[in-house]
Coordinates of C-alpha atoms in Angstrom, one line a residue:
X918 CA -30.5 -42.8 -26.4
X919 CA -26.8 -43.6 -26.0
X920 CA -24.7 -43.1 -22.9
X921 CA -21.3 -41.5 -23.3
X922 CA -18.5 -42.2 -20.8
X923 CA -17.0 -38.7 -21.1
X924 CA -17.2 -35.5 -23.1
X925 CA -14.8 -36.8 -25.7
X926 CA -17.0 -39.8 -26.5
X927 CA -20.1 -37.5 -26.5
X928 CA -18.5 -35.4 -29.2
X929 CA -17.8 -38.5 -31.3
X930 CA -21.4 -39.8 -30.8
X931 CA -22.8 -36.4 -31.8
X932 CA -20.6 -36.2 -34.9
X933 CA -21.9 -39.7 -36.0
X934 CA -25.6 -38.7 -35.9
X935 CA -27.1 -38.0 -39.4
X936 CA -27.0 -34.3 -40.2
X937 CA -30.8 -33.8 -40.5
X938 CA -31.6 -35.0 -36.9
X939 CA -32.0 -33.2 -33.6
X940 CA -29.5 -34.1 -30.8
X941 CA -29.6 -33.7 -27.1
X942 CA -27.1 -33.9 -24.2
X943 CA -28.4 -34.8 -20.8
X944 CA -26.3 -35.1 -17.6
X945 CA -26.7 -38.7 -16.3
X946 CA -27.4 -37.3 -12.8
X947 CA -30.5 -35.3 -14.0
X948 CA -33.5 -35.4 -11.7
X949 CA -36.7 -33.7 -12.8
X950 CA -40.1 -33.9 -14.3
X951 CA -40.6 -35.6 -17.7
X952 CA -42.5 -32.5 -18.9
X953 CA -39.5 -30.3 -18.0
X954 CA -37.4 -32.4 -20.3
X955 CA -40.1 -32.3 -22.9
X956 CA -40.2 -28.5 -22.7
X957 CA -36.4 -28.2 -22.9
X958 CA -35.7 -30.9 -25.5
X959 CA -38.6 -31.3 -27.9
X960 CA -40.0 -27.8 -28.8
X961 CA -39.4 -27.5 -32.6
X962 CA -39.5 -23.7 -32.7
X963 CA -36.0 -23.1 -31.4
X964 CA -32.6 -24.0 -32.9
X965 CA -31.2 -24.7 -29.5
X966 CA -32.8 -25.0 -26.0
X967 CA -31.6 -25.8 -22.5
X968 CA -32.8 -26.6 -19.0
X969 CA -30.6 -27.3 -16.0
X970 CA -28.6 -30.4 -17.0
X971 CA -29.9 -30.8 -20.5
X972 CA -29.3 -29.2 -23.9
X973 CA -30.8 -29.8 -27.4
X974 CA -29.8 -28.6 -30.8
X975 CA -31.7 -28.7 -34.1
X976 CA -29.7 -29.4 -37.3
X977 CA -28.9 -25.8 -37.9
X978 CA -27.3 -25.4 -34.4
X979 CA -25.5 -28.7 -34.4
X980 CA -22.2 -27.4 -35.9
X981 CA -22.0 -24.7 -33.2
X982 CA -22.7 -27.3 -30.5
X983 CA -20.1 -29.7 -31.8
X984 CA -17.5 -26.9 -32.0
X985 CA -18.3 -25.9 -28.4
X986 CA -18.1 -29.5 -27.2
X987 CA -14.7 -30.1 -28.9
X988 CA -13.3 -26.8 -27.4
X989 CA -14.5 -28.0 -24.0
X990 CA -12.7 -31.3 -24.4
X991 CA -9.5 -29.6 -25.5
X992 CA -9.6 -27.1 -22.7
X993 CA -10.7 -29.3 -19.8
X994 CA -10.2 -32.9 -20.8
X995 CA -12.7 -35.5 -21.6
X996 CA -13.8 -36.2 -18.0
X997 CA -17.3 -37.1 -17.2
X998 CA -19.8 -34.2 -16.7
X999 CA -19.6 -32.8 -13.2
X1000 CA -21.4 -30.1 -11.3
X1001 CA -19.4 -27.7 -9.1
X1002 CA -18.9 -29.2 -5.7
X1003 CA -21.0 -27.9 -2.8
X1004 CA -23.8 -27.1 -5.2
X1005 CA -26.0 -24.3 -3.8
X1006 CA -28.9 -22.3 -5.2
X1007 CA -26.6 -20.0 -7.2
X1008 CA -24.6 -22.8 -8.7
X1009 CA -27.8 -24.7 -9.8
X1010 CA -29.1 -21.5 -11.3
X1011 CA -25.9 -21.1 -13.3
X1012 CA -26.0 -24.7 -14.4
X1013 CA -22.3 -25.7 -14.3
X1014 CA -23.0 -29.1 -15.8
X1015 CA -21.5 -29.8 -19.2
X1016 CA -24.8 -29.2 -21.0
X1017 CA -25.1 -25.9 -19.1
X1018 CA -21.6 -24.7 -19.9
X1019 CA -22.2 -25.7 -23.6
X1020 CA -25.4 -23.6 -23.6
X1021 CA -23.4 -20.6 -22.4
X1022 CA -20.8 -21.2 -25.1
X1023 CA -23.5 -21.3 -27.8
X1024 CA -24.9 -18.1 -26.5
X1025 CA -21.4 -16.5 -26.6
X1026 CA -20.8 -17.7 -30.1
X1027 CA -24.1 -16.1 -31.3
X1028 CA -26.4 -19.1 -31.4
X1029 CA -29.5 -18.2 -29.3
X1030 CA -30.4 -20.8 -26.7
X1031 CA -34.0 -20.9 -25.5
X1032 CA -34.4 -21.4 -21.8
X1033 CA -38.1 -22.2 -21.2
X1034 CA -39.8 -21.1 -18.0
X1035 CA -40.4 -24.2 -15.9
X1036 CA -42.5 -22.7 -13.2
X1037 CA -43.3 -25.4 -10.6
X1038 CA -41.5 -28.1 -12.6
X1039 CA -38.2 -29.5 -11.3
X1040 CA -35.0 -29.8 -13.4
X1041 CA -31.8 -30.2 -11.4
X1042 CA -28.5 -32.0 -11.3
X1043 CA -27.8 -32.5 -7.5
X1044 CA -24.4 -33.6 -6.3
X1045 CA -24.9 -34.9 -2.7
X1046 CA -27.3 -37.6 -1.6
X1047 CA -29.4 -35.2 0.5
X1048 CA -29.8 -32.9 -2.5
X1049 CA -30.9 -35.8 -4.6
X1050 CA -33.5 -36.8 -2.0
X1051 CA -34.7 -33.2 -1.9
X1052 CA -35.0 -33.1 -5.8
X1053 CA -36.9 -36.4 -5.8
X1054 CA -39.3 -35.0 -3.2
X1055 CA -39.8 -31.9 -5.3
X1056 CA -40.6 -34.1 -8.3
X1057 CA -43.1 -36.2 -6.3
X1058 CA -44.8 -33.0 -4.9
X1059 CA -45.8 -31.7 -8.3
X1060 CA -48.1 -33.4 -10.8
X1061 CA -46.4 -32.6 -14.1
X1062 CA -49.4 -33.8 -16.1
X1063 CA -51.5 -31.3 -14.4
X1064 CA -48.9 -28.6 -15.1
X1065 CA -48.9 -29.8 -18.7
X1066 CA -52.6 -29.4 -19.0
X1067 CA -52.6 -26.0 -17.5
X1068 CA -49.8 -24.7 -19.7
X1069 CA -51.7 -26.0 -22.8
X1070 CA -54.1 -23.1 -22.3
X1071 CA -53.2 -19.7 -23.8
X1072 CA -51.8 -17.5 -21.1
X1073 CA -54.0 -14.4 -22.0
X1074 CA -57.4 -15.2 -23.3
X1075 CA -60.9 -13.8 -23.3
X1076 CA -63.4 -14.3 -20.5
X1077 CA -65.7 -16.7 -22.5
X1078 CA -62.8 -18.8 -23.7
X1079 CA -61.2 -19.0 -20.3
X1080 CA -64.3 -20.0 -18.3
X1081 CA -66.6 -21.7 -20.8
X1082 CA -64.2 -23.4 -23.3
X1083 CA -60.8 -24.1 -21.9
X1084 CA -61.9 -26.0 -18.7
X1085 CA -62.8 -28.9 -21.0
X1086 CA -61.2 -28.3 -24.3
X1087 CA -57.8 -29.0 -22.8
X1088 CA -58.9 -32.5 -22.1
X1089 CA -60.1 -32.9 -25.7
X1090 CA -56.6 -31.7 -26.6
X1091 CA -55.1 -34.5 -24.5
X1092 CA -57.5 -37.0 -25.9
X1093 CA -56.3 -36.0 -29.4
X1094 CA -52.7 -36.2 -28.4
X1095 CA -53.0 -39.7 -27.1
X1096 CA -54.6 -40.8 -30.3
X1097 CA -51.9 -39.3 -32.5
X1098 CA -54.0 -36.5 -34.0
X1099 CA -52.1 -33.4 -35.0
X1100 CA -53.0 -29.8 -34.5
X1101 CA -53.4 -29.3 -38.3
X1102 CA -56.0 -32.0 -38.4
X1103 CA -58.0 -30.4 -35.6
X1104 CA -57.6 -27.0 -37.3
X1105 CA -59.0 -28.5 -40.5
X1106 CA -61.9 -30.1 -38.6
X1107 CA -62.7 -26.7 -37.1
X1108 CA -62.8 -25.2 -40.6
X1109 CA -65.0 -27.9 -42.0
X1110 CA -67.4 -27.6 -39.0
X1111 CA -67.6 -23.8 -39.5
X1112 CA -68.3 -24.3 -43.3
X1113 CA -71.1 -26.8 -42.4
X1114 CA -72.4 -24.2 -40.0
X1115 CA -72.4 -21.6 -42.8
X1116 CA -74.2 -24.0 -45.0
X1117 CA -76.8 -24.6 -42.3
X1118 CA -77.3 -20.9 -41.9
X1119 CA -77.7 -20.6 -45.7
X1120 CA -80.8 -22.8 -45.6
X1121 CA -82.8 -19.9 -44.2
X1122 CA -84.8 -22.1 -41.9
X1123 CA -85.1 -22.0 -38.1
X1124 CA -83.8 -25.5 -37.8
X1125 CA -80.9 -24.5 -40.0
X1126 CA -80.1 -21.4 -37.8
X1127 CA -80.2 -23.5 -34.6
X1128 CA -77.9 -26.1 -36.2
X1129 CA -75.6 -23.3 -37.4
X1130 CA -75.3 -21.8 -33.9
X1131 CA -74.5 -25.1 -32.3
X1132 CA -71.9 -26.0 -35.1
X1133 CA -70.3 -22.6 -34.9
X1134 CA -69.7 -23.1 -31.1
X1135 CA -68.4 -26.6 -31.8
X1136 CA -66.0 -25.1 -34.4
X1137 CA -64.8 -22.6 -31.8
X1138 CA -64.2 -25.4 -29.3
X1139 CA -62.0 -27.1 -32.0
X1140 CA -60.3 -23.8 -32.7
X1141 CA -59.2 -23.6 -29.1
X1142 CA -58.3 -27.3 -29.0
X1143 CA -55.8 -27.1 -31.9
X1144 CA -53.7 -24.5 -30.2
X1145 CA -53.9 -26.4 -26.9
X1146 CA -53.0 -29.6 -28.6
X1147 CA -49.9 -27.8 -30.1
X1148 CA -48.9 -26.6 -26.7
X1149 CA -49.7 -29.8 -24.9
X1150 CA -47.7 -32.0 -27.3
X1151 CA -45.3 -29.3 -28.5
X1152 CA -46.3 -29.9 -32.1
X1153 CA -45.6 -26.4 -33.4
X1154 CA -45.3 -26.0 -37.1
X1155 CA -45.1 -23.2 -39.7
X1156 CA -48.0 -24.7 -41.6
X1157 CA -50.0 -25.0 -38.5
X1158 CA -49.5 -21.4 -37.5
X1159 CA -50.5 -20.3 -41.0
X1160 CA -53.6 -22.5 -41.1
X1161 CA -54.7 -21.3 -37.7
X1162 CA -54.2 -17.6 -38.5
X1163 CA -56.0 -17.7 -41.9
X1164 CA -58.7 -20.3 -41.1
X1165 CA -60.1 -18.1 -38.3
X1166 CA -60.8 -15.3 -40.8
X1167 CA -62.1 -17.7 -43.4
X1168 CA -64.5 -19.3 -41.0
X1169 CA -66.0 -16.1 -39.7
X1170 CA -66.4 -14.5 -43.1
X1171 CA -67.8 -17.7 -44.7
X1172 CA -70.4 -17.7 -41.9
X1173 CA -71.3 -14.1 -42.6
X1174 CA -71.9 -15.2 -46.2
X1175 CA -74.0 -18.1 -45.1
X1176 CA -76.2 -15.9 -43.0
X1177 CA -76.7 -13.5 -45.9
X1178 CA -77.7 -16.3 -48.2
X1179 CA -80.1 -17.7 -45.7
X1180 CA -81.7 -14.3 -45.2
X1181 CA -82.0 -13.8 -49.0
X1182 CA -84.0 -17.1 -49.1
X1183 CA -86.6 -15.5 -46.9
X1184 CA -86.7 -12.3 -48.8
X1185 CA -84.4 -10.2 -46.6
X1186 CA -81.3 -8.8 -48.4
X1187 CA -78.6 -8.3 -45.7
X1188 CA -75.6 -8.5 -48.0
X1189 CA -74.7 -4.9 -47.3
X1190 CA -74.8 -5.6 -43.5
X1191 CA -72.7 -8.8 -44.0
X1192 CA -70.0 -6.9 -46.0
X1193 CA -70.1 -4.0 -43.5
X1194 CA -69.5 -6.4 -40.6
X1195 CA -66.5 -7.9 -42.5
X1196 CA -65.1 -4.5 -43.4
X1197 CA -65.4 -3.3 -39.8
X1198 CA -63.8 -6.5 -38.4
X1199 CA -61.0 -6.4 -40.9
X1200 CA -60.3 -2.7 -40.1
X1201 CA -60.3 -3.5 -36.4
X1202 CA -57.6 -6.1 -37.0
X1203 CA -55.4 -3.8 -39.0
X1204 CA -55.6 -1.2 -36.3
X1205 CA -54.3 -3.8 -33.9
X1206 CA -51.6 -5.0 -36.2
X1207 CA -50.5 -1.6 -37.2
X1208 CA -50.3 -0.2 -33.7
X1209 CA -48.4 -3.3 -32.4
X1210 CA -45.9 -3.1 -35.3
X1211 CA -45.3 0.6 -34.8
X1212 CA -44.5 0.0 -31.1
X1213 CA -42.9 -3.4 -31.4
X1214 CA -39.4 -2.1 -30.6
X1215 CA -40.0 1.5 -29.7
X1216 CA -37.4 3.2 -27.5
X1217 CA -38.5 4.9 -24.3
X1218 CA -42.0 3.4 -24.7
X1219 CA -43.8 5.0 -21.7
X1220 CA -47.0 7.0 -21.2
X1221 CA -49.4 8.0 -18.5
X1222 CA -52.1 6.0 -20.2
X1223 CA -49.9 2.8 -20.1
X1224 CA -49.2 3.4 -16.5
X1225 CA -52.9 3.7 -15.8
X1226 CA -53.5 0.4 -17.7
X1227 CA -50.8 -1.3 -15.6
X1228 CA -52.5 -0.1 -12.4
X1229 CA -55.9 -1.4 -13.6
X1230 CA -54.3 -4.8 -14.3
X1231 CA -53.8 -5.2 -10.6
X1232 CA -57.6 -5.2 -10.1
X1233 CA -58.7 -8.5 -11.5
X1234 CA -62.2 -7.7 -12.6
X1235 CA -61.1 -4.7 -14.7
X1236 CA -58.8 -7.0 -16.7
X1237 CA -61.8 -9.3 -17.7
X1238 CA -64.1 -6.3 -18.3
X1239 CA -61.6 -4.7 -20.7
X1240 CA -61.0 -8.0 -22.5
X1241 CA -64.8 -8.4 -22.9
X1242 CA -65.3 -4.8 -24.1
X1243 CA -63.1 -5.4 -27.1
X1244 CA -65.4 -8.3 -28.2
X1245 CA -62.7 -10.9 -28.8
X1246 CA -63.3 -13.9 -30.9
X1247 CA -64.8 -16.1 -28.1
X1248 CA -67.3 -13.5 -27.0
X1249 CA -68.0 -12.5 -30.6
X1250 CA -68.6 -16.1 -31.8
X1251 CA -70.8 -16.9 -28.8
X1252 CA -72.9 -13.8 -29.5
X1253 CA -73.2 -14.8 -33.2
X1254 CA -74.1 -18.4 -32.4
X1255 CA -76.8 -17.5 -29.8
X1256 CA -78.4 -14.8 -31.9
X1257 CA -78.4 -17.0 -35.0
X1258 CA -80.3 -19.7 -33.1
X1259 CA -82.9 -17.4 -31.6
X1260 CA -83.2 -14.3 -33.9
X1261 CA -82.7 -13.4 -37.6
X1262 CA -79.6 -12.7 -39.6
X1263 CA -80.4 -9.0 -39.7
X1264 CA -80.4 -8.8 -35.9
X1265 CA -77.1 -10.8 -35.9
X1266 CA -75.5 -8.3 -38.1
X1267 CA -76.9 -5.3 -36.3
X1268 CA -75.5 -6.6 -33.0
X1269 CA -72.2 -7.3 -34.7
X1270 CA -71.9 -3.9 -36.2
X1271 CA -72.8 -2.1 -33.0
X1272 CA -70.6 -4.3 -30.8
X1273 CA -67.6 -4.2 -33.1
X1274 CA -68.0 -0.4 -33.6
X1275 CA -68.0 0.2 -29.8
X1276 CA -65.0 -2.1 -29.4
X1277 CA -63.2 -0.3 -32.2
X1278 CA -63.9 3.1 -30.6
X1279 CA -62.6 1.9 -27.2
X1280 CA -59.4 0.3 -28.4
X1281 CA -58.6 3.0 -30.9
X1282 CA -59.2 5.8 -28.4
X1283 CA -56.9 4.1 -25.9
X1284 CA -54.1 3.7 -28.5
X1285 CA -54.5 7.3 -29.6
X1286 CA -54.0 8.5 -26.0
X1287 CA -51.0 6.2 -25.6
X1288 CA -49.5 7.5 -28.8
X1289 CA -50.0 11.1 -28.0
X1290 CA -48.8 10.9 -24.4
X1291 CA -45.8 8.7 -24.8
X1292 CA -42.3 9.8 -25.7
X1293 CA -41.0 7.2 -28.0
X1294 CA -38.5 7.1 -30.9
X1295 CA -39.7 4.6 -33.4
X1296 CA -37.2 2.5 -35.3
X1297 CA -36.5 1.9 -39.0
X1298 CA -37.9 -1.6 -38.6
X1299 CA -41.2 -0.2 -37.4
X1300 CA -41.4 2.3 -40.3
X1301 CA -40.7 -0.5 -42.8
X1302 CA -43.4 -2.6 -41.3
X1303 CA -45.9 0.2 -41.5
X1304 CA -44.9 0.9 -45.1
X1305 CA -45.5 -2.8 -46.0
X1306 CA -48.8 -2.8 -44.2
X1307 CA -49.8 0.3 -46.2
X1308 CA -49.8 -1.9 -49.4
X1309 CA -49.0 1.0 -51.7
X1310 CA -49.1 0.1 -55.4
X1311 CA -47.4 1.6 -58.5
X1312 CA -49.4 4.8 -58.5
X1313 CA -48.7 5.7 -54.9
X1314 CA -45.1 4.6 -55.2
X1315 CA -44.7 6.8 -58.3
X1316 CA -46.1 9.8 -56.4
X1317 CA -43.9 9.1 -53.4
X1318 CA -40.8 8.9 -55.5
X1319 CA -41.6 12.2 -57.2
X1320 CA -42.8 14.4 -54.3
X1321 CA -42.0 14.4 -50.6
X1322 CA -44.7 15.3 -48.1
X1323 CA -44.2 18.3 -45.9
X1324 CA -42.6 17.8 -42.6
X1325 CA -44.5 17.5 -39.3
X1326 CA -45.5 14.7 -37.0
X1327 CA -49.1 14.4 -38.1
X1328 CA -48.9 15.0 -41.9
X1329 CA -48.9 11.4 -42.9
X1330 CA -52.1 10.3 -41.1
X1331 CA -53.7 13.7 -42.1
X1332 CA -53.0 13.2 -45.8
X1333 CA -54.2 9.6 -45.6
X1334 CA -57.4 10.7 -43.8
X1335 CA -58.1 13.5 -46.2
X1336 CA -57.6 11.2 -49.2
X1337 CA -59.9 8.6 -47.7
X1338 CA -62.5 11.2 -46.9
X1339 CA -62.4 12.5 -50.5
X1340 CA -62.7 8.9 -51.9
X1341 CA -65.5 7.6 -49.7
X1342 CA -67.3 11.0 -49.8
X1343 CA -67.4 10.9 -53.5
X1344 CA -68.6 7.3 -53.5
X1345 CA -71.4 8.2 -51.1
X1346 CA -72.6 11.6 -52.2
X1347 CA -71.8 12.1 -55.9
X1348 CA -74.2 10.7 -58.5
X1349 CA -73.6 7.0 -59.1
X1350 CA -72.2 6.2 -62.5
X1351 CA -70.5 9.6 -63.0
X1352 CA -66.8 10.2 -63.3
X1353 CA -66.5 12.2 -60.1
X1354 CA -65.7 9.0 -58.2
X1355 CA -62.9 8.3 -60.7
X1356 CA -61.5 11.8 -60.1
X1357 CA -61.7 11.3 -56.4
X1358 CA -59.8 8.0 -56.8
X1359 CA -57.0 9.8 -58.6
X1360 CA -56.8 12.4 -55.8
X1361 CA -56.8 9.6 -53.3
X1362 CA -53.9 7.9 -55.1
X1363 CA -51.9 11.2 -55.1
X1364 CA -52.6 11.9 -51.4
X1365 CA -51.8 8.3 -50.3
X1366 CA -48.5 8.4 -52.2
X1367 CA -47.6 11.7 -50.4
X1368 CA -48.6 10.0 -47.1
X1369 CA -46.0 7.3 -47.5
X1370 CA -43.3 9.4 -49.2
X1371 CA -41.3 9.7 -46.0
X1372 CA -40.6 7.0 -43.3
X1373 CA -43.7 6.5 -41.1
X1374 CA -42.1 7.3 -37.7
X1375 CA -44.6 9.9 -36.4
X1376 CA -46.6 9.3 -33.2
X1377 CA -49.8 8.6 -35.2
X1378 CA -48.3 7.2 -38.4
X1379 CA -49.7 3.8 -37.4
X1380 CA -53.1 5.1 -38.4
X1381 CA -52.0 5.2 -42.1
X1382 CA -52.5 1.5 -43.0
X1383 CA -56.0 1.2 -41.3
X1384 CA -57.1 4.4 -43.0
X1385 CA -56.1 3.0 -46.3
X1386 CA -57.9 -0.3 -45.6
X1387 CA -61.1 1.6 -44.6
X1388 CA -61.0 3.7 -47.7
X1389 CA -60.6 0.8 -50.1
X1390 CA -63.0 -1.5 -48.4
X1391 CA -65.7 1.1 -47.9
X1392 CA -65.4 2.4 -51.5
X1393 CA -66.0 -1.1 -52.8
X1394 CA -69.0 -1.5 -50.4
X1395 CA -70.6 1.8 -51.2
X1396 CA -70.2 1.6 -55.0
X1397 CA -71.6 -2.0 -55.0
X1398 CA -74.5 -1.0 -52.7
X1399 CA -75.4 2.0 -54.8
X1400 CA -75.2 0.3 -58.1
X1401 CA -78.6 -1.5 -57.9
X1402 CA -77.0 -4.1 -60.1
X1403 CA -78.2 -7.7 -59.1
X1404 CA -75.6 -9.6 -57.0
X1405 CA -73.1 -6.7 -57.1
X1406 CA -72.8 -6.7 -53.3
X1407 CA -72.1 -10.4 -53.0
X1408 CA -69.4 -9.9 -55.7
X1409 CA -68.0 -7.1 -53.7
X1410 CA -68.0 -9.4 -50.7
X1411 CA -65.8 -11.8 -52.6
X1412 CA -63.5 -9.0 -53.7
X1413 CA -63.0 -7.6 -50.2
X1414 CA -62.4 -11.2 -48.9
X1415 CA -59.6 -11.8 -51.5
X1416 CA -58.0 -8.4 -50.7
X1417 CA -58.4 -8.9 -46.9
X1418 CA -56.7 -12.3 -47.3
X1419 CA -53.7 -10.5 -48.9
X1420 CA -53.5 -8.0 -46.1
X1421 CA -53.7 -10.7 -43.4
X1422 CA -51.0 -12.7 -45.3
X1423 CA -48.8 -9.5 -45.2
X1424 CA -49.3 -9.2 -41.5
X1425 CA -48.2 -12.7 -40.6
X1426 CA -45.2 -12.6 -42.9
X1427 CA -44.1 -9.4 -41.1
X1428 CA -44.7 -11.0 -37.7
X1429 CA -42.6 -13.9 -38.7
X1430 CA -39.7 -11.6 -39.5
X1431 CA -39.6 -12.3 -43.3
X1432 CA -41.0 -9.0 -44.5
X1433 CA -43.9 -8.3 -46.8
X1434 CA -44.9 -10.3 -49.8
X1435 CA -42.7 -9.7 -52.9
X1436 CA -43.0 -6.4 -54.7
X1437 CA -44.2 -8.0 -57.9
X1438 CA -47.2 -9.3 -56.1
X1439 CA -48.3 -5.9 -54.9
X1440 CA -47.7 -4.4 -58.3
X1441 CA -49.7 -7.1 -60.1
X1442 CA -52.7 -6.7 -57.8
X1443 CA -52.4 -2.9 -58.0
X1444 CA -52.0 -1.8 -54.4
X1445 CA -54.8 -0.3 -52.4
X1446 CA -55.0 2.9 -54.5
X1447 CA -54.9 1.0 -57.8
X1448 CA -57.7 -1.4 -56.9
X1449 CA -59.8 1.6 -55.6
X1450 CA -59.3 3.4 -58.9
X1451 CA -60.2 0.3 -61.0
X1452 CA -63.4 -0.3 -59.0
X1453 CA -64.3 3.4 -59.5
X1454 CA -63.7 3.2 -63.3
X1455 CA -65.8 0.0 -63.5
X1456 CA -68.6 1.7 -61.7
X1457 CA -68.5 4.6 -64.1
X1458 CA -68.3 2.4 -67.2
X1459 CA -70.7 -0.4 -66.3
X1460 CA -73.8 1.4 -65.1
X1461 CA -76.4 -0.9 -66.7
X1462 CA -77.1 -4.6 -66.7
X1463 CA -74.9 -7.2 -64.9
X1464 CA -71.6 -6.0 -66.2
X1465 CA -70.5 -4.4 -62.9
X1466 CA -71.2 -7.7 -61.1
X1467 CA -69.3 -9.7 -63.7
X1468 CA -66.4 -7.3 -63.5
X1469 CA -66.2 -7.3 -59.7
X1470 CA -66.4 -11.1 -59.8
X1471 CA -63.6 -11.4 -62.3
X1472 CA -61.4 -8.9 -60.3
X1473 CA -62.1 -10.9 -57.1
X1474 CA -61.1 -14.2 -58.8
X1475 CA -58.0 -12.7 -60.3
X1476 CA -56.8 -11.2 -57.0
X1477 CA -57.7 -14.4 -55.1
X1478 CA -55.8 -16.6 -57.6
X1479 CA -52.6 -14.5 -57.5
X1480 CA -52.5 -14.0 -53.7
X1481 CA -53.4 -17.5 -52.8
X1482 CA -50.9 -19.1 -55.2
X1483 CA -48.1 -16.9 -53.9
X1484 CA -49.2 -17.3 -50.3
X1485 CA -49.4 -21.1 -50.4
X1486 CA -46.0 -21.2 -52.2
X1487 CA -44.4 -19.1 -49.4
X1488 CA -46.0 -20.8 -46.4
X1489 CA -45.1 -24.3 -47.4
X1490 CA -41.6 -23.3 -48.3
X1491 CA -38.6 -23.8 -46.0
X1492 CA -38.2 -20.1 -45.6
X1493 CA -41.6 -19.6 -44.0
X1494 CA -41.5 -18.5 -40.3
X1495 CA -43.3 -20.0 -37.4
X1496 CA -46.0 -17.5 -36.3
X1497 CA -47.6 -17.8 -32.8
X1498 CA -50.4 -15.5 -31.6
X1499 CA -50.3 -16.2 -27.9
X1500 CA -51.5 -12.7 -27.1
X1501 CA -54.0 -12.1 -29.8
X1502 CA -57.6 -12.2 -28.7
X1503 CA -59.5 -11.0 -31.8

């Protein structure tokens, strides 16, 4: 920290700082909480940030800051920073200090300045002695460490997490921060713990199931702790966001596999249930993602259903009830852990399938009502996001380029639904090993191409990506289950896991504002319709022996290799976005 006598000297000092470092300007008369300064000056997510009397700039915003500071020196002289005389509430809110005026100048130039909500924290630059005494009294009246601990907890979380995990996990987060542990280390510990839990479940013994339940809960505690540690110590990172987003899915699906292996050891084959639970959970997520992206920036986004929801939000118990009904990750993992310890894997999966199905019906019905009753004009950005989430491969793209679907607000989801119905129906009801499923896959490719041949801006067009996910995943599940080939369903579990990872990776890239994965990746792995056709052909050709299992395993390994290499390359690169899921419960 270096003191500058005036604005001119401040400009010289800033210019001398190495280009790759963050800089900050703080009015020497600043009075406030340390955590207020921490929020304003150390959050790595924003190029520039400001609180009353203080301003910070990351390397990418420093040239704009230096230009603004030099303009201020030229226009007003190099006098020491001063607040307007007779400071009142309005003047303080406007922040007429030099850092405050520079923040306004950066905004005007086009460099966005983050101004964090301080709540009960104090940050001020008082002029008169009585105002300074008032500010010091305000600082003494609020324990900023208590505020820091409270703000470490996610603002909107599930009932189980809020009342059974966060009351103590925040203190674990503080303990980790004081010992120099990073959120990524805690995230990795959570993954390792969950994998050990899956291994314990795979033993197929009662002791193993009890240990698995306990370890799964411990993994969830660590999963909450990593985000709280990031918020407590403001250690946000692109890598951390990616790890947190992907590890949650990896932990849950690995645990499903562990339960299936454990059940097989006792003679109970529940692989179909395990894969069904994964398919249902993945489809639930894509419904969430697709609906949110479709309405991310919708114009005139109002509906009677949304108004009713807002009214219910004023009644506290209904908020918690609705959050529990959707079976978010806290409630879901608690249910899995307890049932693993006291029942059997089959009962765990039955409970999961019933609970997730009811949650999916509840959330999807509400979103359908909102979509049908609101008057909203969806943007090109939303249509592009839905097209990316659709994951259309070369076959569907060729159809879309050659033929346009008929007009009408519901034609896209209707075509997608009919195609999915034809595909899954053929997989379920036609003789296994015949070519009827291959014909159905060809029809599905044509109809899916027609569905995306125009921009997805209709009221229900957000249904198109989840319908495609359900068609692909369910086709793989059904054909593997009907094959009666040893280990075909576990191989299908691996294939769906690899494809689902690709779809989650697509979601988080879109959320970060960088768009979908590169087109070559989608072409190489075939798109949803291409993979569906390939699996149907394999089922028709390899009806005897272990060839179908071998083919599914090879396909899973190939897809996993391509998507993982490209995903890791992207997320560790400098162009990767920071993704934060403060509102995501599932």
